[in-house]
PDB file of C-alpha atoms in Angstrom:
ATOM      1  CA  UNK A 128    -227.840 -42.549 -78.150  1.00 69.00           C
ATOM      2  CA  UNK A 129    -228.649 -45.889 -79.703  1.00 69.00           C
ATOM      3  CA  UNK A 130    -231.137 -45.685 -82.493  1.00 90.00           C
ATOM      4  CA  UNK A 131    -233.142 -48.646 -83.710  1.00 95.00           C
ATOM      5  CA  UNK A 132    -235.390 -47.661 -86.576  1.00 96.00           C
ATOM      6  CA  UNK A 133    -238.272 -49.689 -87.885  1.00 96.00           C
ATOM      7  CA  UNK A 134    -239.249 -48.484 -91.312  1.00 88.00           C
ATOM      8  CA  UNK A 135    -243.008 -48.949 -91.031  1.00 88.00           C
ATOM      9  CA  UNK A 136    -245.059 -48.024 -87.961  1.00 92.00           C
ATOM     10  CA  UNK A 137    -248.440 -49.140 -89.276  1.00 95.00           C
ATOM     11  CA  UNK A 138    -249.193 -51.642 -92.032  1.00 95.00           C
ATOM     12  CA  UNK A 139    -252.358 -53.306 -93.287  1.00 97.00           C
ATOM     13  CA  UNK A 140    -251.834 -56.364 -95.470  1.00 97.00           C
ATOM     14  CA  UNK A 141    -254.075 -58.986 -97.016  1.00 97.00           C
ATOM     15  CA  UNK A 142    -254.001 -62.664 -96.143  1.00 97.00           C
ATOM     16  CA  UNK A 143    -251.455 -64.475 -98.288  1.00 97.00           C
ATOM     17  CA  UNK A 144    -249.347 -61.400 -99.027  1.00 97.00           C
ATOM     18  CA  UNK A 145    -245.593 -61.452 -98.489  1.00 97.00           C
ATOM     19  CA  UNK A 146    -244.652 -58.874 -95.885  1.00 97.00           C
ATOM     20  CA  UNK A 147    -241.265 -57.327 -95.167  1.00 97.00           C
ATOM     21  CA  UNK A 148    -240.523 -55.544 -91.899  1.00 97.00           C
ATOM     22  CA  UNK A 149    -237.249 -53.656 -91.982  1.00 96.00           C
ATOM     23  CA  UNK A 150    -235.057 -52.669 -89.072  1.00 97.00           C
ATOM     24  CA  UNK A 151    -231.848 -50.661 -88.968  1.00 97.00           C
ATOM     25  CA  UNK A 152    -229.590 -49.883 -86.003  1.00 96.00           C
ATOM     26  CA  UNK A 153    -226.838 -47.322 -85.936  1.00 94.00           C
ATOM     27  CA  UNK A 154    -224.650 -48.522 -83.069  1.00 90.00           C
ATOM     28  CA  UNK A 155    -222.657 -51.286 -84.730  1.00 91.00           C
ATOM     29  CA  UNK A 156    -224.360 -53.923 -82.573  1.00 91.00           C
ATOM     30  CA  UNK A 157    -223.681 -57.555 -83.353  1.00 90.00           C
ATOM     31  CA  UNK A 158    -226.982 -58.875 -82.006  1.00 91.00           C
ATOM     32  CA  UNK A 159    -230.348 -58.128 -83.517  1.00 94.00           C
ATOM     33  CA  UNK A 160    -233.741 -59.513 -82.528  1.00 95.00           C
ATOM     34  CA  UNK A 161    -237.337 -59.668 -83.673  1.00 97.00           C
ATOM     35  CA  UNK A 162    -240.084 -59.991 -81.058  1.00 96.00           C
ATOM     36  CA  UNK A 163    -243.829 -59.788 -81.267  1.00 96.00           C
ATOM     37  CA  UNK A 164    -246.025 -58.400 -78.523  1.00 94.00           C
ATOM     38  CA  UNK A 165    -249.542 -59.674 -77.934  1.00 92.00           C
ATOM     39  CA  UNK A 166    -251.884 -58.948 -75.013  1.00 87.00           C
ATOM     40  CA  UNK A 167    -251.395 -61.436 -72.224  1.00 85.00           C
ATOM     41  CA  UNK A 168    -248.464 -63.097 -73.976  1.00 89.00           C
ATOM     42  CA  UNK A 169    -245.781 -60.483 -73.473  1.00 90.00           C
ATOM     43  CA  UNK A 170    -242.798 -60.261 -75.788  1.00 93.00           C
ATOM     44  CA  UNK A 171    -242.076 -63.458 -77.671  1.00 94.00           C
ATOM     45  CA  UNK A 172    -238.842 -63.999 -79.561  1.00 93.00           C
ATOM     46  CA  UNK A 173    -239.282 -64.863 -83.222  1.00 96.00           C
ATOM     47  CA  UNK A 174    -235.703 -64.878 -84.509  1.00 95.00           C
ATOM     48  CA  UNK A 175    -232.391 -63.398 -83.553  1.00 92.00           C
ATOM     49  CA  UNK A 176    -229.041 -62.926 -85.243  1.00 93.00           C
ATOM     50  CA  UNK A 177    -225.606 -62.587 -83.681  1.00 88.00           C
ATOM     51  CA  UNK A 178    -223.689 -61.866 -86.874  1.00 88.00           C
ATOM     52  CA  UNK A 179    -224.179 -61.082 -90.533  1.00 91.00           C
ATOM     53  CA  UNK A 180    -225.846 -63.986 -92.344  1.00 87.00           C
ATOM     54  CA  UNK A 181    -226.256 -65.830 -89.024  1.00 89.00           C
ATOM     55  CA  UNK A 182    -229.685 -66.480 -87.563  1.00 91.00           C
ATOM     56  CA  UNK A 183    -231.194 -68.479 -84.751  1.00 90.00           C
ATOM     57  CA  UNK A 184    -234.806 -69.459 -84.234  1.00 92.00           C
ATOM     58  CA  UNK A 185    -236.538 -68.017 -81.245  1.00 91.00           C
ATOM     59  CA  UNK A 186    -239.575 -69.423 -79.538  1.00 90.00           C
ATOM     60  CA  UNK A 187    -242.147 -68.781 -82.284  1.00 95.00           C
ATOM     61  CA  UNK A 188    -240.384 -68.911 -85.698  1.00 96.00           C
ATOM     62  CA  UNK A 189    -243.166 -70.656 -87.598  1.00 96.00           C
ATOM     63  CA  UNK A 190    -244.473 -68.578 -90.475  1.00 96.00           C
ATOM     64  CA  UNK A 191    -241.501 -66.195 -90.369  1.00 98.00           C
ATOM     65  CA  UNK A 192    -238.064 -65.913 -91.874  1.00 97.00           C
ATOM     66  CA  UNK A 193    -235.304 -63.338 -91.490  1.00 97.00           C
ATOM     67  CA  UNK A 194    -232.487 -61.852 -93.460  1.00 96.00           C
ATOM     68  CA  UNK A 195    -229.299 -60.199 -92.255  1.00 96.00           C
ATOM     69  CA  UNK A 196    -227.129 -59.225 -95.213  1.00 94.00           C
ATOM     70  CA  UNK A 197    -225.547 -56.241 -93.476  1.00 95.00           C
ATOM     71  CA  UNK A 198    -224.612 -55.769 -89.847  1.00 95.00           C
ATOM     72  CA  UNK A 199    -226.915 -52.812 -89.333  1.00 96.00           C
ATOM     73  CA  UNK A 200    -230.013 -54.266 -90.994  1.00 97.00           C
ATOM     74  CA  UNK A 201    -232.286 -57.122 -89.916  1.00 97.00           C
ATOM     75  CA  UNK A 202    -235.420 -57.920 -91.871  1.00 97.00           C
ATOM     76  CA  UNK A 203    -238.406 -59.984 -90.805  1.00 97.00           C
ATOM     77  CA  UNK A 204    -240.323 -61.697 -93.590  1.00 97.00           C
ATOM     78  CA  UNK A 205    -243.805 -63.114 -93.440  1.00 97.00           C
ATOM     79  CA  UNK A 206    -243.867 -65.435 -96.426  1.00 94.00           C
ATOM     80  CA  UNK A 207    -247.670 -65.654 -96.567  1.00 97.00           C
ATOM     81  CA  UNK A 208    -249.356 -63.406 -94.044  1.00 97.00           C
ATOM     82  CA  UNK A 209    -252.192 -64.815 -91.976  1.00 97.00           C
ATOM     83  CA  UNK A 210    -254.660 -63.146 -89.642  1.00 97.00           C
ATOM     84  CA  UNK A 211    -253.010 -64.712 -86.576  1.00 96.00           C
ATOM     85  CA  UNK A 212    -249.895 -62.717 -87.415  1.00 98.00           C
ATOM     86  CA  UNK A 213    -251.713 -59.478 -86.655  1.00 97.00           C
ATOM     87  CA  UNK A 214    -249.551 -58.050 -83.900  1.00 96.00           C
ATOM     88  CA  UNK A 215    -247.033 -55.448 -82.803  1.00 95.00           C
ATOM     89  CA  UNK A 216    -243.546 -56.353 -83.998  1.00 97.00           C
ATOM     90  CA  UNK A 217    -240.506 -55.082 -82.152  1.00 97.00           C
ATOM     91  CA  UNK A 218    -236.970 -55.045 -83.454  1.00 97.00           C
ATOM     92  CA  UNK A 219    -234.077 -54.759 -81.018  1.00 96.00           C
ATOM     93  CA  UNK A 220    -230.302 -54.786 -80.962  1.00 94.00           C
ATOM     94  CA  UNK A 221    -227.485 -55.209 -78.475  1.00 90.00           C
ATOM     95  CA  UNK A 222    -223.763 -55.678 -78.220  1.00 85.00           C
ATOM     96  CA  UNK A 223    -222.694 -59.289 -78.051  1.00 78.00           C
ATOM     97  CA  UNK A 224    -222.261 -60.781 -74.621  1.00 72.00           C
ATOM     98  CA  UNK A 225    -218.673 -61.703 -73.953  1.00 69.00           C
ATOM     99  CA  UNK A 226    -218.836 -63.584 -70.676  1.00 68.00           C
ATOM    100  CA  UNK A 227    -221.167 -65.267 -68.242  1.00 68.00           C
ATOM    101  CA  UNK A 228    -222.915 -63.329 -65.503  1.00 69.00           C
ATOM    102  CA  UNK A 229    -222.777 -60.160 -67.505  1.00 71.00           C
ATOM    103  CA  UNK A 230    -225.051 -58.809 -70.128  1.00 75.00           C
ATOM    104  CA  UNK A 231    -225.928 -55.944 -72.349  1.00 78.00           C
ATOM    105  CA  UNK A 232    -228.940 -53.747 -72.630  1.00 85.00           C
ATOM    106  CA  UNK A 233    -231.265 -54.560 -75.502  1.00 89.00           C
ATOM    107  CA  UNK A 234    -232.414 -51.446 -77.320  1.00 93.00           C
ATOM    108  CA  UNK A 235    -235.801 -51.522 -78.982  1.00 95.00           C
ATOM    109  CA  UNK A 236    -237.290 -49.727 -81.934  1.00 96.00           C
ATOM    110  CA  UNK A 237    -240.668 -48.010 -81.770  1.00 94.00           C
ATOM    111  CA  UNK A 238    -242.527 -51.047 -83.070  1.00 95.00           C
ATOM    112  CA  UNK A 239    -244.490 -51.907 -86.198  1.00 96.00           C
ATOM    113  CA  UNK A 240    -248.222 -52.506 -85.946  1.00 95.00           C
ATOM    114  CA  UNK A 241    -249.236 -55.083 -88.540  1.00 97.00           C
ATOM    115  CA  UNK A 242    -252.859 -55.860 -89.308  1.00 97.00           C
ATOM    116  CA  UNK A 243    -253.592 -58.774 -91.635  1.00 97.00           C
ATOM    117  CA  UNK A 244    -257.095 -58.748 -93.084  1.00 97.00           C
TER     118      UNK A 244
ATOM    119  CA  UNK B  34    -243.357 -73.325 -71.864  1.00 60.00           C
ATOM    120  CA  UNK B  35    -243.195 -69.895 -70.282  1.00 71.00           C
ATOM    121  CA  UNK B  36    -239.719 -69.716 -68.766  1.00 90.00           C
ATOM    122  CA  UNK B  37    -240.181 -66.187 -67.425  1.00 93.00           C
ATOM    123  CA  UNK B  38    -243.447 -65.459 -65.674  1.00 93.00           C
ATOM    124  CA  UNK B  39    -245.056 -62.323 -64.360  1.00 95.00           C
ATOM    125  CA  UNK B  40    -248.097 -63.606 -62.552  1.00 91.00           C
ATOM    126  CA  UNK B  41    -249.719 -60.256 -61.829  1.00 94.00           C
ATOM    127  CA  UNK B  42    -251.144 -58.752 -65.009  1.00 93.00           C
ATOM    128  CA  UNK B  43    -251.867 -55.455 -63.279  1.00 96.00           C
ATOM    129  CA  UNK B  44    -251.076 -53.450 -60.160  1.00 96.00           C
ATOM    130  CA  UNK B  45    -252.450 -50.176 -58.782  1.00 97.00           C
ATOM    131  CA  UNK B  46    -250.494 -48.082 -56.292  1.00 97.00           C
ATOM    132  CA  UNK B  47    -251.002 -44.676 -54.719  1.00 97.00           C
ATOM    133  CA  UNK B  48    -248.558 -41.933 -55.663  1.00 97.00           C
ATOM    134  CA  UNK B  49    -245.671 -41.779 -53.211  1.00 97.00           C
ATOM    135  CA  UNK B  50    -246.020 -45.390 -52.086  1.00 97.00           C
ATOM    136  CA  UNK B  51    -243.870 -48.354 -53.056  1.00 98.00           C
ATOM    137  CA  UNK B  52    -244.584 -50.393 -56.189  1.00 98.00           C
ATOM    138  CA  UNK B  53    -243.372 -53.992 -56.167  1.00 98.00           C
ATOM    139  CA  UNK B  54    -243.386 -55.934 -59.403  1.00 98.00           C
ATOM    140  CA  UNK B  55    -242.550 -59.619 -59.367  1.00 98.00           C
ATOM    141  CA  UNK B  56    -241.047 -62.050 -61.825  1.00 97.00           C
ATOM    142  CA  UNK B  57    -240.361 -65.791 -61.607  1.00 97.00           C
ATOM    143  CA  UNK B  58    -238.214 -67.919 -63.846  1.00 96.00           C
ATOM    144  CA  UNK B  59    -237.767 -71.637 -64.294  1.00 94.00           C
ATOM    145  CA  UNK B  60    -234.437 -72.092 -66.067  1.00 90.00           C
ATOM    146  CA  UNK B  61    -231.382 -72.115 -63.811  1.00 90.00           C
ATOM    147  CA  UNK B  62    -229.212 -71.305 -66.828  1.00 89.00           C
ATOM    148  CA  UNK B  63    -230.390 -67.679 -66.790  1.00 92.00           C
ATOM    149  CA  UNK B  64    -227.523 -65.548 -65.517  1.00 89.00           C
ATOM    150  CA  UNK B  65    -228.525 -61.965 -66.271  1.00 92.00           C
ATOM    151  CA  UNK B  66    -231.846 -60.221 -65.726  1.00 95.00           C
ATOM    152  CA  UNK B  67    -233.298 -56.932 -66.924  1.00 95.00           C
ATOM    153  CA  UNK B  68    -236.407 -54.811 -66.387  1.00 97.00           C
ATOM    154  CA  UNK B  69    -238.026 -52.767 -69.136  1.00 97.00           C
ATOM    155  CA  UNK B  70    -240.794 -50.202 -69.136  1.00 97.00           C
ATOM    156  CA  UNK B  71    -243.198 -49.775 -72.017  1.00 95.00           C
ATOM    157  CA  UNK B  72    -245.679 -47.040 -72.821  1.00 93.00           C
ATOM    158  CA  UNK B  73    -248.469 -47.725 -75.345  1.00 88.00           C
ATOM    159  CA  UNK B  74    -247.402 -47.539 -79.003  1.00 82.00           C
ATOM    160  CA  UNK B  75    -243.726 -47.218 -78.044  1.00 89.00           C
ATOM    161  CA  UNK B  76    -240.889 -49.682 -77.812  1.00 92.00           C
ATOM    162  CA  UNK B  77    -239.726 -50.897 -74.373  1.00 94.00           C
ATOM    163  CA  UNK B  78    -237.012 -48.865 -72.659  1.00 94.00           C
ATOM    164  CA  UNK B  79    -234.382 -50.267 -70.325  1.00 94.00           C
ATOM    165  CA  UNK B  80    -234.707 -49.582 -66.596  1.00 96.00           C
ATOM    166  CA  UNK B  81    -232.284 -51.663 -64.583  1.00 96.00           C
ATOM    167  CA  UNK B  82    -230.466 -54.988 -64.659  1.00 94.00           C
ATOM    168  CA  UNK B  83    -228.801 -57.483 -62.342  1.00 95.00           C
ATOM    169  CA  UNK B  84    -226.307 -60.283 -62.696  1.00 92.00           C
ATOM    170  CA  UNK B  85    -227.052 -63.622 -61.076  1.00 92.00           C
ATOM    171  CA  UNK B  86    -223.930 -63.263 -58.940  1.00 92.00           C
ATOM    172  CA  UNK B  87    -225.574 -60.358 -57.125  1.00 94.00           C
ATOM    173  CA  UNK B  88    -228.738 -60.151 -55.061  1.00 96.00           C
ATOM    174  CA  UNK B  89    -229.488 -56.449 -55.304  1.00 97.00           C
ATOM    175  CA  UNK B  90    -228.935 -53.556 -57.675  1.00 97.00           C
ATOM    176  CA  UNK B  91    -230.119 -50.004 -57.096  1.00 97.00           C
ATOM    177  CA  UNK B  92    -230.503 -47.037 -59.422  1.00 96.00           C
ATOM    178  CA  UNK B  93    -232.271 -44.007 -58.035  1.00 97.00           C
ATOM    179  CA  UNK B  94    -235.900 -44.879 -57.295  1.00 97.00           C
ATOM    180  CA  UNK B  95    -235.506 -48.350 -58.802  1.00 98.00           C
ATOM    181  CA  UNK B  96    -234.125 -51.398 -57.011  1.00 98.00           C
ATOM    182  CA  UNK B  97    -234.050 -54.947 -58.304  1.00 98.00           C
ATOM    183  CA  UNK B  98    -233.757 -57.899 -55.930  1.00 98.00           C
ATOM    184  CA  UNK B  99    -232.778 -61.381 -57.004  1.00 97.00           C
ATOM    185  CA  UNK B 100    -233.440 -64.557 -55.023  1.00 97.00           C
ATOM    186  CA  UNK B 101    -231.684 -67.313 -56.941  1.00 95.00           C
ATOM    187  CA  UNK B 102    -232.793 -70.154 -54.709  1.00 95.00           C
ATOM    188  CA  UNK B 103    -236.425 -69.173 -55.294  1.00 96.00           C
ATOM    189  CA  UNK B 104    -235.808 -68.236 -58.940  1.00 96.00           C
ATOM    190  CA  UNK B 105    -237.518 -64.955 -58.234  1.00 97.00           C
ATOM    191  CA  UNK B 106    -236.770 -61.318 -58.884  1.00 97.00           C
ATOM    192  CA  UNK B 107    -238.622 -58.178 -58.002  1.00 98.00           C
ATOM    193  CA  UNK B 108    -238.532 -54.531 -58.997  1.00 98.00           C
ATOM    194  CA  UNK B 109    -239.188 -51.921 -56.312  1.00 98.00           C
ATOM    195  CA  UNK B 110    -240.094 -48.367 -57.254  1.00 98.00           C
ATOM    196  CA  UNK B 111    -239.954 -45.870 -54.400  1.00 97.00           C
ATOM    197  CA  UNK B 112    -241.622 -43.431 -54.374  1.00 97.00           C
ATOM    198  CA  UNK B 113    -244.045 -44.235 -57.163  1.00 98.00           C
ATOM    199  CA  UNK B 114    -244.998 -41.386 -59.497  1.00 97.00           C
ATOM    200  CA  UNK B 115    -247.864 -41.047 -61.988  1.00 95.00           C
ATOM    201  CA  UNK B 116    -245.310 -41.066 -64.829  1.00 95.00           C
ATOM    202  CA  UNK B 117    -244.354 -44.594 -63.786  1.00 97.00           C
ATOM    203  CA  UNK B 118    -247.702 -45.844 -65.080  1.00 97.00           C
ATOM    204  CA  UNK B 119    -246.751 -48.256 -67.868  1.00 97.00           C
ATOM    205  CA  UNK B 120    -246.307 -51.936 -68.610  1.00 96.00           C
ATOM    206  CA  UNK B 121    -243.201 -53.467 -67.039  1.00 97.00           C
ATOM    207  CA  UNK B 122    -241.452 -56.487 -68.516  1.00 96.00           C
ATOM    208  CA  UNK B 123    -238.771 -58.579 -66.898  1.00 97.00           C
ATOM    209  CA  UNK B 124    -236.280 -60.372 -69.112  1.00 95.00           C
ATOM    210  CA  UNK B 125    -233.745 -63.129 -68.531  1.00 94.00           C
ATOM    211  CA  UNK B 126    -230.703 -64.052 -70.547  1.00 90.00           C
ATOM    212  CA  UNK B 127    -229.004 -67.407 -70.982  1.00 84.00           C
ATOM    213  CA  UNK B 128    -226.346 -68.910 -73.259  1.00 79.00           C
ATOM    214  CA  UNK B 129    -227.430 -70.722 -76.386  1.00 77.00           C
ATOM    215  CA  UNK B 130    -225.497 -71.897 -79.441  1.00 73.00           C
ATOM    216  CA  UNK B 131    -222.446 -69.832 -78.606  1.00 71.00           C
ATOM    217  CA  UNK B 132    -224.401 -66.655 -78.033  1.00 75.00           C
ATOM    218  CA  UNK B 133    -227.030 -65.453 -75.568  1.00 80.00           C
ATOM    219  CA  UNK B 134    -230.779 -65.367 -75.749  1.00 83.00           C
ATOM    220  CA  UNK B 135    -233.168 -62.927 -74.019  1.00 89.00           C
ATOM    221  CA  UNK B 136    -236.579 -64.166 -72.886  1.00 91.00           C
ATOM    222  CA  UNK B 137    -239.259 -61.763 -71.706  1.00 93.00           C
ATOM    223  CA  UNK B 138    -242.169 -62.198 -69.347  1.00 93.00           C
ATOM    224  CA  UNK B 139    -245.787 -61.380 -70.073  1.00 93.00           C
ATOM    225  CA  UNK B 140    -245.686 -57.960 -68.431  1.00 95.00           C
ATOM    226  CA  UNK B 141    -247.378 -56.216 -65.515  1.00 96.00           C
ATOM    227  CA  UNK B 142    -249.414 -53.067 -66.059  1.00 96.00           C
ATOM    228  CA  UNK B 143    -248.675 -50.579 -63.299  1.00 97.00           C
ATOM    229  CA  UNK B 144    -251.070 -47.759 -62.586  1.00 97.00           C
ATOM    230  CA  UNK B 145    -249.943 -45.071 -60.159  1.00 97.00           C
ATOM    231  CA  UNK B 146    -252.891 -43.124 -58.810  1.00 95.00           C
ATOM    232  CA  UNK B 147    -252.465 -39.424 -58.089  1.00 90.00           C
TER     233      UNK B 147
END
């Protein structure tokens, strides 16, 4: 079974703090993703990475950065946390797609609930 | 710009009846679609997927239909069970920058009444 592990389930941080959310997957997947889930807005892609040290901006990258130094680990960084970043953060991974009209399942971690006060 | 839309935020269905969840998309570059189920405080789990070269895929109680001309897909659950009560997300994938990107909808909360 694929395992995507997010190191922190619940965090409370102060405005302006630097926040690290860590994610590790154990299936040798090339792709890794960070989404945030908010009521009424669904899952929105923040950043994704298709290889070590490679990253691509998603739909809402502002205020976030990422790091992928090893294949199995993908970190989300909030450089200066703000209250509008209070959310559930979901890490996911998948094998790389190799051709059109096919795809791979994305496997999600359990999520990290971040509250910024 | 919401490229993947689930216009019904919630749906209630009697146990044993059919649940139909809908999803619309705007980008014709999407070529692979997935449905996920999510319980509160857990990560989404994969249910079923479909390639854009097909119009139907079935797995047990779950069937996904794709209408490319309408840019519409639907998930049918038959028969619905109380354990199906959850939030359902559709997702669409398209090529970008040499790789592929997955975009999710806003979700539909399904409640199956016993």
